[in-house]
PDB file of C-alpha atoms in Angstrom:
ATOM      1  CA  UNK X 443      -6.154  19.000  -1.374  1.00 51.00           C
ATOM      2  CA  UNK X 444      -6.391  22.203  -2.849  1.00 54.00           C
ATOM      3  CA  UNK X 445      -8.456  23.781   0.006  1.00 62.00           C
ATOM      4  CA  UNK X 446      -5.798  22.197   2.421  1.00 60.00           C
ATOM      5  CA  UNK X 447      -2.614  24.118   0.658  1.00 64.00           C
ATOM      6  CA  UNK X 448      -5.072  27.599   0.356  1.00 68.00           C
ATOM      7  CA  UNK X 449      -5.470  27.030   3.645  1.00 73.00           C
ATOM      8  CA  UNK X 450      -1.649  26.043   4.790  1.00 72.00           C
ATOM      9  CA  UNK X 451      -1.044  29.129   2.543  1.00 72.00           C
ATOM     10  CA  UNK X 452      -2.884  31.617   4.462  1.00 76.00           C
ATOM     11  CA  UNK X 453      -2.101  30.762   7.799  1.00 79.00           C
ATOM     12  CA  UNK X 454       1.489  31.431   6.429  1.00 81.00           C
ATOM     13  CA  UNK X 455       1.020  34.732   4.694  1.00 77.00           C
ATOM     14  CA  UNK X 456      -0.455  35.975   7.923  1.00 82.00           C
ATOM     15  CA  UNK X 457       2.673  34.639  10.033  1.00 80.00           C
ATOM     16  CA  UNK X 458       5.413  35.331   6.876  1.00 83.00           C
ATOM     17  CA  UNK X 459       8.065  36.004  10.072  1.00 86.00           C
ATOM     18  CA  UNK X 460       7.374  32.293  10.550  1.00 87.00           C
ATOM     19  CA  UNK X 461       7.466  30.716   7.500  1.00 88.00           C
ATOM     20  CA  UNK X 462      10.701  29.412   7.459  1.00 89.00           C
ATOM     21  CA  UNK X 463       9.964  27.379  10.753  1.00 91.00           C
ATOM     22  CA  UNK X 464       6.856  26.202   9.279  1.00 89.00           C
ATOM     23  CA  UNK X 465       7.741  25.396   6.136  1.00 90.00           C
ATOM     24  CA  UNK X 466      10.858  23.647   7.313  1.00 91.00           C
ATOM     25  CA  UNK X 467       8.959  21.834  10.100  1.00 90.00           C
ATOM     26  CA  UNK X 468       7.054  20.383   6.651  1.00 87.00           C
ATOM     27  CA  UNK X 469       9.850  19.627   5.116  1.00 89.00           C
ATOM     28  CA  UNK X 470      11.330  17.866   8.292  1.00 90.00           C
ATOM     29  CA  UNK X 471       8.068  15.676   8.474  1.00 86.00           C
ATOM     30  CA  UNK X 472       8.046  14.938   4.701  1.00 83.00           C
ATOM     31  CA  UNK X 473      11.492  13.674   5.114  1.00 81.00           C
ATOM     32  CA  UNK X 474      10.506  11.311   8.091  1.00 81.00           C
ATOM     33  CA  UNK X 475       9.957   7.403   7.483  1.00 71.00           C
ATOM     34  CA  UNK X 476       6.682   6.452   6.529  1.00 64.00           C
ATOM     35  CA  UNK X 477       4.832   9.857   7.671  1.00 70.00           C
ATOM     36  CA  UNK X 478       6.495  11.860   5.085  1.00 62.00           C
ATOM     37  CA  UNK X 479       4.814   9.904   2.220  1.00 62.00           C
ATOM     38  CA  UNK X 480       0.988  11.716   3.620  1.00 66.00           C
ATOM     39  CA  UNK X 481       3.061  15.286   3.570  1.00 71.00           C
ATOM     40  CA  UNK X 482       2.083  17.558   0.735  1.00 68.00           C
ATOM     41  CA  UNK X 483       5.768  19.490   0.773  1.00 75.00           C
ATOM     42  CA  UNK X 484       5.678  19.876  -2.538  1.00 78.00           C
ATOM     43  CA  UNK X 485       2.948  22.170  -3.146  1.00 78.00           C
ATOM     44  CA  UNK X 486       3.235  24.158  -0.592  1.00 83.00           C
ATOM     45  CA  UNK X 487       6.896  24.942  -1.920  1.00 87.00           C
ATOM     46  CA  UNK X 488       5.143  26.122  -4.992  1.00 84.00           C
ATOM     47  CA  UNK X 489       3.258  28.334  -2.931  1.00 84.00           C
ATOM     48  CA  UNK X 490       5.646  29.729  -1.145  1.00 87.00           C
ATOM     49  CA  UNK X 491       7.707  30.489  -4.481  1.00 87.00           C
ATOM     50  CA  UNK X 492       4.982  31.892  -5.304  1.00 83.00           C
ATOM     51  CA  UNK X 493       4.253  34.429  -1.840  1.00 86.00           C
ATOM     52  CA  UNK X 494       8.237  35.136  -2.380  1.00 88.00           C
ATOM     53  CA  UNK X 495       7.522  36.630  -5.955  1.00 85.00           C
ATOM     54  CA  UNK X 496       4.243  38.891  -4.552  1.00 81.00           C
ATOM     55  CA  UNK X 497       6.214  40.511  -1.852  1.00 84.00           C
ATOM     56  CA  UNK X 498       4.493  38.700   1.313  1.00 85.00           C
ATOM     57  CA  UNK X 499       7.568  35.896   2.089  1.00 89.00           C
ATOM     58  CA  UNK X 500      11.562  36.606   2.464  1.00 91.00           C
ATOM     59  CA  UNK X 501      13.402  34.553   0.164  1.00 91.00           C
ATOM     60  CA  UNK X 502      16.343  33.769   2.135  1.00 92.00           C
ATOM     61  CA  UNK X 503      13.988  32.845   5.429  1.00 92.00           C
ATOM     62  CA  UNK X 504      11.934  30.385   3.606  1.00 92.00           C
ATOM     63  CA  UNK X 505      15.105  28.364   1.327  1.00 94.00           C
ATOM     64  CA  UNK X 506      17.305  28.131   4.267  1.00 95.00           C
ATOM     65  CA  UNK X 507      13.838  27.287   6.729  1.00 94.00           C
ATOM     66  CA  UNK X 508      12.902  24.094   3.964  1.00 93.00           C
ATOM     67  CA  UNK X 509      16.756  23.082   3.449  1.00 95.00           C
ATOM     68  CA  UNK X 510      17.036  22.620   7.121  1.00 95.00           C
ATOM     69  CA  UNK X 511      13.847  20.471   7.304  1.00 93.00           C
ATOM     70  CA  UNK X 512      14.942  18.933   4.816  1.00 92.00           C
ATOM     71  CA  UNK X 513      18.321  17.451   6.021  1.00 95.00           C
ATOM     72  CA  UNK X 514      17.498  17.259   9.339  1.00 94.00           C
ATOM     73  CA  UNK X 515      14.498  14.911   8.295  1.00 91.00           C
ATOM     74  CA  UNK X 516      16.402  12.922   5.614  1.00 92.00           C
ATOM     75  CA  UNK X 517      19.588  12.501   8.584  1.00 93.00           C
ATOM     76  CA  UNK X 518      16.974  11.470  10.919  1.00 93.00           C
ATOM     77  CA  UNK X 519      15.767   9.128   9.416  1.00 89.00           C
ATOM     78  CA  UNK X 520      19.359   7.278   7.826  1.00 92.00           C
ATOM     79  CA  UNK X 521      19.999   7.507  11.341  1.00 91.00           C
ATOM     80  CA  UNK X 522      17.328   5.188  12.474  1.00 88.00           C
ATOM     81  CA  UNK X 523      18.002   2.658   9.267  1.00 85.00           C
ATOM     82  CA  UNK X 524      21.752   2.846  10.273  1.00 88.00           C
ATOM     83  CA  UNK X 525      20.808   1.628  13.837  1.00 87.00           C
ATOM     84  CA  UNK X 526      18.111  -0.635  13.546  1.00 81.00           C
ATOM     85  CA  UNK X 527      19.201  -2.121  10.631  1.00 79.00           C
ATOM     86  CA  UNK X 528      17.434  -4.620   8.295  1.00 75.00           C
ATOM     87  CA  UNK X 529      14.954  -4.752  11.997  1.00 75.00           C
ATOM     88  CA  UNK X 530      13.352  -1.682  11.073  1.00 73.00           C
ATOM     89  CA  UNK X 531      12.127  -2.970   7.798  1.00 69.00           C
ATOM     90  CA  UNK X 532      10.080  -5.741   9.729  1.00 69.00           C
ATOM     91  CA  UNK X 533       8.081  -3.059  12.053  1.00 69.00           C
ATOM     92  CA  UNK X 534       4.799  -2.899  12.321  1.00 68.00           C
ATOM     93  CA  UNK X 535       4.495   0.534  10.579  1.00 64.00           C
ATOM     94  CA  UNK X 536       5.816  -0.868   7.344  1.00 67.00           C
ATOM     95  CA  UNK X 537       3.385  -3.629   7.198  1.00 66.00           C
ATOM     96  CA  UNK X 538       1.414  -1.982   4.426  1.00 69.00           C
ATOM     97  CA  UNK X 539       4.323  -0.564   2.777  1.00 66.00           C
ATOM     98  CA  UNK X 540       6.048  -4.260   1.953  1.00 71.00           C
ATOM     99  CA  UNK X 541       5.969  -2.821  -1.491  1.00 73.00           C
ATOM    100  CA  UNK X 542       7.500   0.356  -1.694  1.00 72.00           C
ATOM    101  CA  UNK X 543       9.620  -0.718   0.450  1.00 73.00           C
ATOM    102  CA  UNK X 544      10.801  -3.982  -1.271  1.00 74.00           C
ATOM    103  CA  UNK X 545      11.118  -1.351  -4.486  1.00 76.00           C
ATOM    104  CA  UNK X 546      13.016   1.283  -2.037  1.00 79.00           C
ATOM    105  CA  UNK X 547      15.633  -1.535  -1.272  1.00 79.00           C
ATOM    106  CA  UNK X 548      16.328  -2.441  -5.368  1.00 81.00           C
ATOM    107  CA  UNK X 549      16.135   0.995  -5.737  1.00 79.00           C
ATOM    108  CA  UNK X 550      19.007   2.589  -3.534  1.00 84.00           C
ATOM    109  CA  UNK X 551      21.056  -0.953  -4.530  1.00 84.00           C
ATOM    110  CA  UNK X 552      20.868  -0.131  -8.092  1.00 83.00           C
ATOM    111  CA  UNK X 553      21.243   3.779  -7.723  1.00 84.00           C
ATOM    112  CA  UNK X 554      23.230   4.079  -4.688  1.00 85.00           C
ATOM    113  CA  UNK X 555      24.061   8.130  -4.106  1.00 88.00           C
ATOM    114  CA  UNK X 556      21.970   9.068  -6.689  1.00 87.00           C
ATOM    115  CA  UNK X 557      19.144   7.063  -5.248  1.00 86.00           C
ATOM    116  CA  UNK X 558      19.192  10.464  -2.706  1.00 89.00           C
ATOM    117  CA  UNK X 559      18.853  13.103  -5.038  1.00 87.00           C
ATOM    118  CA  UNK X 560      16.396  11.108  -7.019  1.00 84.00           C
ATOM    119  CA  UNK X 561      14.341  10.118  -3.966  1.00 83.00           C
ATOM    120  CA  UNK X 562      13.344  13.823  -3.524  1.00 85.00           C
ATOM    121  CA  UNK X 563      11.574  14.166  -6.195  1.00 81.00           C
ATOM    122  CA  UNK X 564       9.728  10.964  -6.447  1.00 75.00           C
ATOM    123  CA  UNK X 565       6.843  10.913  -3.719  1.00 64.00           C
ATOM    124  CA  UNK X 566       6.534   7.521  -3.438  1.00 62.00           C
ATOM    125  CA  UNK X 567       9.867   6.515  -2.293  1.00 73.00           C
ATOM    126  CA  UNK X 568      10.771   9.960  -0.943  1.00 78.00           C
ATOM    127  CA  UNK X 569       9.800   8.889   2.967  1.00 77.00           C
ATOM    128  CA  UNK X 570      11.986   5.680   2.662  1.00 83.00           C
ATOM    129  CA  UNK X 571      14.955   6.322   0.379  1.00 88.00           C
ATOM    130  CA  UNK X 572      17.090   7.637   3.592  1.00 89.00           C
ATOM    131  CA  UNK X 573      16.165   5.479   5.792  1.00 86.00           C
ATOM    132  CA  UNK X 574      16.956   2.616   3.069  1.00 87.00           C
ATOM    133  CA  UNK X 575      20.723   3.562   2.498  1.00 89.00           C
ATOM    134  CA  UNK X 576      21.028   3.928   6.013  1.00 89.00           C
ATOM    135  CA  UNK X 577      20.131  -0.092   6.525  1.00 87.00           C
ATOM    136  CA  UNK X 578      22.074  -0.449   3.398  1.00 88.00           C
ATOM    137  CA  UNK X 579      25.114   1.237   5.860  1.00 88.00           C
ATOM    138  CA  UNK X 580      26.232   3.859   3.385  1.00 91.00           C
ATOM    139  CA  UNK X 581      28.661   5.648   4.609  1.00 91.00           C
ATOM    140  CA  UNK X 582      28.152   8.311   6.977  1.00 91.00           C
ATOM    141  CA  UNK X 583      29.775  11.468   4.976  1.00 92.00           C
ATOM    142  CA  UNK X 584      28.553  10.541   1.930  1.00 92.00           C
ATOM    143  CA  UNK X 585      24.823  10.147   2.810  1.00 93.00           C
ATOM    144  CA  UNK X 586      25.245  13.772   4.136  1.00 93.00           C
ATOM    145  CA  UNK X 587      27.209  15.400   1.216  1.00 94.00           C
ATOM    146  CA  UNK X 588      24.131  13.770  -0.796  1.00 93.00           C
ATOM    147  CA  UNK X 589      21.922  14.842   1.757  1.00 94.00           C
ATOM    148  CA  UNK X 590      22.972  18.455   1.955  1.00 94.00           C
ATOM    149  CA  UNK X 591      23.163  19.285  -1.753  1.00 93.00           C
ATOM    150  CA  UNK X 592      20.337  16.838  -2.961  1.00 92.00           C
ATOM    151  CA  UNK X 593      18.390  19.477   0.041  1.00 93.00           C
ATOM    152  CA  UNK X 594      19.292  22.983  -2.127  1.00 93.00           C
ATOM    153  CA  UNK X 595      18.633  21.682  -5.451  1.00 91.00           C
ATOM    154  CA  UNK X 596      15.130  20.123  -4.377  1.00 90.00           C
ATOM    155  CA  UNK X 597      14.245  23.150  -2.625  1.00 92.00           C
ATOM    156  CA  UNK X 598      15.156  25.586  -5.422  1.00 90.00           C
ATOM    157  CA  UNK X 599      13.777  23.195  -8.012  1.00 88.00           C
ATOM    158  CA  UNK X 600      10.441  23.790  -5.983  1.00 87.00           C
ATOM    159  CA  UNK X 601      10.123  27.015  -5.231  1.00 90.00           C
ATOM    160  CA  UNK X 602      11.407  28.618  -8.562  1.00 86.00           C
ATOM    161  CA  UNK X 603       8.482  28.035 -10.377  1.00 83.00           C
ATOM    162  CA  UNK X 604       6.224  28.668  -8.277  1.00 81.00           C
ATOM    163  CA  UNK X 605       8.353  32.093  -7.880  1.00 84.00           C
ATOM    164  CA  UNK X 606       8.147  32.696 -11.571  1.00 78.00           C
ATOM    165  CA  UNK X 607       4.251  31.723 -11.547  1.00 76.00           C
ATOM    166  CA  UNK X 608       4.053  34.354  -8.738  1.00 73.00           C
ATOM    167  CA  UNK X 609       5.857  37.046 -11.278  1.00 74.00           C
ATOM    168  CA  UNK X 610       3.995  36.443 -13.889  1.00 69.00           C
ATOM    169  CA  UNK X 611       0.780  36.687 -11.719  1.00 62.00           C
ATOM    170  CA  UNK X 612       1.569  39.833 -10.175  1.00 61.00           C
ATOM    171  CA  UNK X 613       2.330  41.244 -13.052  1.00 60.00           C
ATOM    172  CA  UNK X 614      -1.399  40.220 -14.664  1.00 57.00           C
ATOM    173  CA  UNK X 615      -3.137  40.733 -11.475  1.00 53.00           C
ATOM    174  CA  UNK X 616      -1.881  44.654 -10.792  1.00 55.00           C
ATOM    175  CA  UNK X 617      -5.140  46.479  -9.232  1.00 50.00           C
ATOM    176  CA  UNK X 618      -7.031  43.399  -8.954  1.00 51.00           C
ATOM    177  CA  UNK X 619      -5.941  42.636  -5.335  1.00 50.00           C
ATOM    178  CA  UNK X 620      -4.108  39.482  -3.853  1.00 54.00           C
ATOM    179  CA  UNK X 621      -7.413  37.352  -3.762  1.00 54.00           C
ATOM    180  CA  UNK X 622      -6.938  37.077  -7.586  1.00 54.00           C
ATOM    181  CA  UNK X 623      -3.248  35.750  -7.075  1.00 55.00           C
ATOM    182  CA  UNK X 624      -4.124  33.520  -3.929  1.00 58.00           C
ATOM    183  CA  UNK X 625      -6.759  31.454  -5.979  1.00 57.00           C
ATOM    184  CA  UNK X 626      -5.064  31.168  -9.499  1.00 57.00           C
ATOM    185  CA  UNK X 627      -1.846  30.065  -7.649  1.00 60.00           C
ATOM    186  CA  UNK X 628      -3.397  26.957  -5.451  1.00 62.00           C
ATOM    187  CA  UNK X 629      -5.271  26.631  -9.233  1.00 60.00           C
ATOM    188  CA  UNK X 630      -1.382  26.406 -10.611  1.00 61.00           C
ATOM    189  CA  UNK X 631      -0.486  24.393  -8.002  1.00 62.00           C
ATOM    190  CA  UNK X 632      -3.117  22.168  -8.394  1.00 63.00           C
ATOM    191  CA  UNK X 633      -2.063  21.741 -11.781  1.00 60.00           C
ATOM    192  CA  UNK X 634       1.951  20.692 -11.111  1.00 61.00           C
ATOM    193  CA  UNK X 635       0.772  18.216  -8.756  1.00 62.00           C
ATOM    194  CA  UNK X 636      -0.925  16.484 -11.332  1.00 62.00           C
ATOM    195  CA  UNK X 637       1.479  16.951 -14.193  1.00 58.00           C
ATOM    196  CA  UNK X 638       3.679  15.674 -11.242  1.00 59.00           C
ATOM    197  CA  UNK X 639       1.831  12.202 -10.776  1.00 63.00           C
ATOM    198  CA  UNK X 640       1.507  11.564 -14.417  1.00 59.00           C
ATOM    199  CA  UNK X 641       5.271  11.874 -14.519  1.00 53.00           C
ATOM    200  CA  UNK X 642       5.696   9.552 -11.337  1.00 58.00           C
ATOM    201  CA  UNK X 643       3.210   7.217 -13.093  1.00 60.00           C
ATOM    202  CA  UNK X 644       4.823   6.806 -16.438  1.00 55.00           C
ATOM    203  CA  UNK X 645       8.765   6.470 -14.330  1.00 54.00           C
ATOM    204  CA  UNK X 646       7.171   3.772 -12.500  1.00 56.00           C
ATOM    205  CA  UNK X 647       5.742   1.744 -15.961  1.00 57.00           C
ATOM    206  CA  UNK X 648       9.115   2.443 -17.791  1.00 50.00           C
ATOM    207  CA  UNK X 649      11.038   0.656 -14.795  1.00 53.00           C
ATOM    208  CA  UNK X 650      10.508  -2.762 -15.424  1.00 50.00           C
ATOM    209  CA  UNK X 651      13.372  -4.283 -13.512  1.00 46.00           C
ATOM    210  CA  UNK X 652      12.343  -3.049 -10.524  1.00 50.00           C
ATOM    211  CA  UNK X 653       8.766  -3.209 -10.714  1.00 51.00           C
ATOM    212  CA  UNK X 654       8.952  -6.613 -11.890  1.00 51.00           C
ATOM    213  CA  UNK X 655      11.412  -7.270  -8.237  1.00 45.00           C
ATOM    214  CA  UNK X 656       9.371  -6.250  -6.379  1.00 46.00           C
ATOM    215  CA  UNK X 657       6.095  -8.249  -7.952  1.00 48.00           C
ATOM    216  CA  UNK X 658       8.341 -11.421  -6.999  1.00 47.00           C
ATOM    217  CA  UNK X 659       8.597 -10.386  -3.726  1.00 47.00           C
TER     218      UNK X 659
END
């Protein structure tokens, strides 16, 4: 993984005009059913905080580039659960998500709206949350009210530490060169990803109710 996001994280540094179409086409993946749950958006929105602090990204190109992805991905995707229905959840693709997506359903029941902004931040129901409410039939203007502002504050909530990891860096790194900053930040990164699963772990012991659901099921 973290050769993958050094990698990702070049190729962007040496296209920075781009960034905001790549990062937001990762975002827009991320957000899709069942292929956004193999997407690792949330590093590389780390990283790019991170690039924004040391000068090589634009700020405003990159938030607005990932906030697109990100509802356009997330609307995409309610769009098919709106349409297909309680159909979709018997395709073929979900087969080996019964699961998650047994959980998802409880989930966005319990939760509702706030099953959105949550969703964003927890990986393992992130790729199924929207289309979930959308088989649920929430209703169309509040999904994308949700959708919209759970985008900016998931964003921001990514990319501001890894922009204040990037200050710090360049600050401690001055005459060393940017290989110094490149390396300790995928180290950084490597580090919130982790700090990230034990979170995700321990949210998924403390809910009982739903775990126990979905073991019915």
């Amino acid at each position: 993984m973290d050769s993958l996001l050094s990698s990702v994280a070049d190729f962007i540094s040496r296209n920075a005009m781009w960034a905001g179409v790549i990062l937001g086409t990762v975002t827009f993946v991320e957000s899709l059913l069942v292929i956004g749950a193999f997407i690792p958006a949330t590093g590389l929105l780390v990283l790019a905080g991170t690039m924004i602090a040391t000068g090589i990204l634009d700020p405003a190109n990159v938030i607005l580039g990932c906030v697109i992805g990100a509802v356009l991905g997330d609307a995409v995707s309610y769009a098919i659960g709106r349409r297909m229905g309680i159909r979709v959840l018997r395709h073929r693709w979900l087969k080996n998500h019964r699961r998650k997506v047994a959980w998802t359903r409880l989930y966005c029941r319990r939760y509702g709206v706030a099953s959105i902004f949550i969703g964003r931040f927890f990986g393992p129901l992130r790729a199924f949350v929207p289309t979930m409410v959308g088989v649920l039939q929430m209703r169309r203007r509040t999904f994308q009210v949700a959708n919209v502002t759970s985008a900016f504050v998931w964003v921001l909530a990514m990319v501001i530490p890894g922009w204040l990891v990037g200050k710090g860096l360049n600050h401690l790194a001055e005459g060393q060169g940017k290989t110094f900053v490149a390396v300790t930040a995928v180290v950084l990164v490597a580090v919130v990803l982790v700090i990230q699963r034990v979170l995700k772990a321990r949210a998924v012991r403390r809910n009982q109710i739903l775990r126990g659901a979905v073991s019915e099921g």
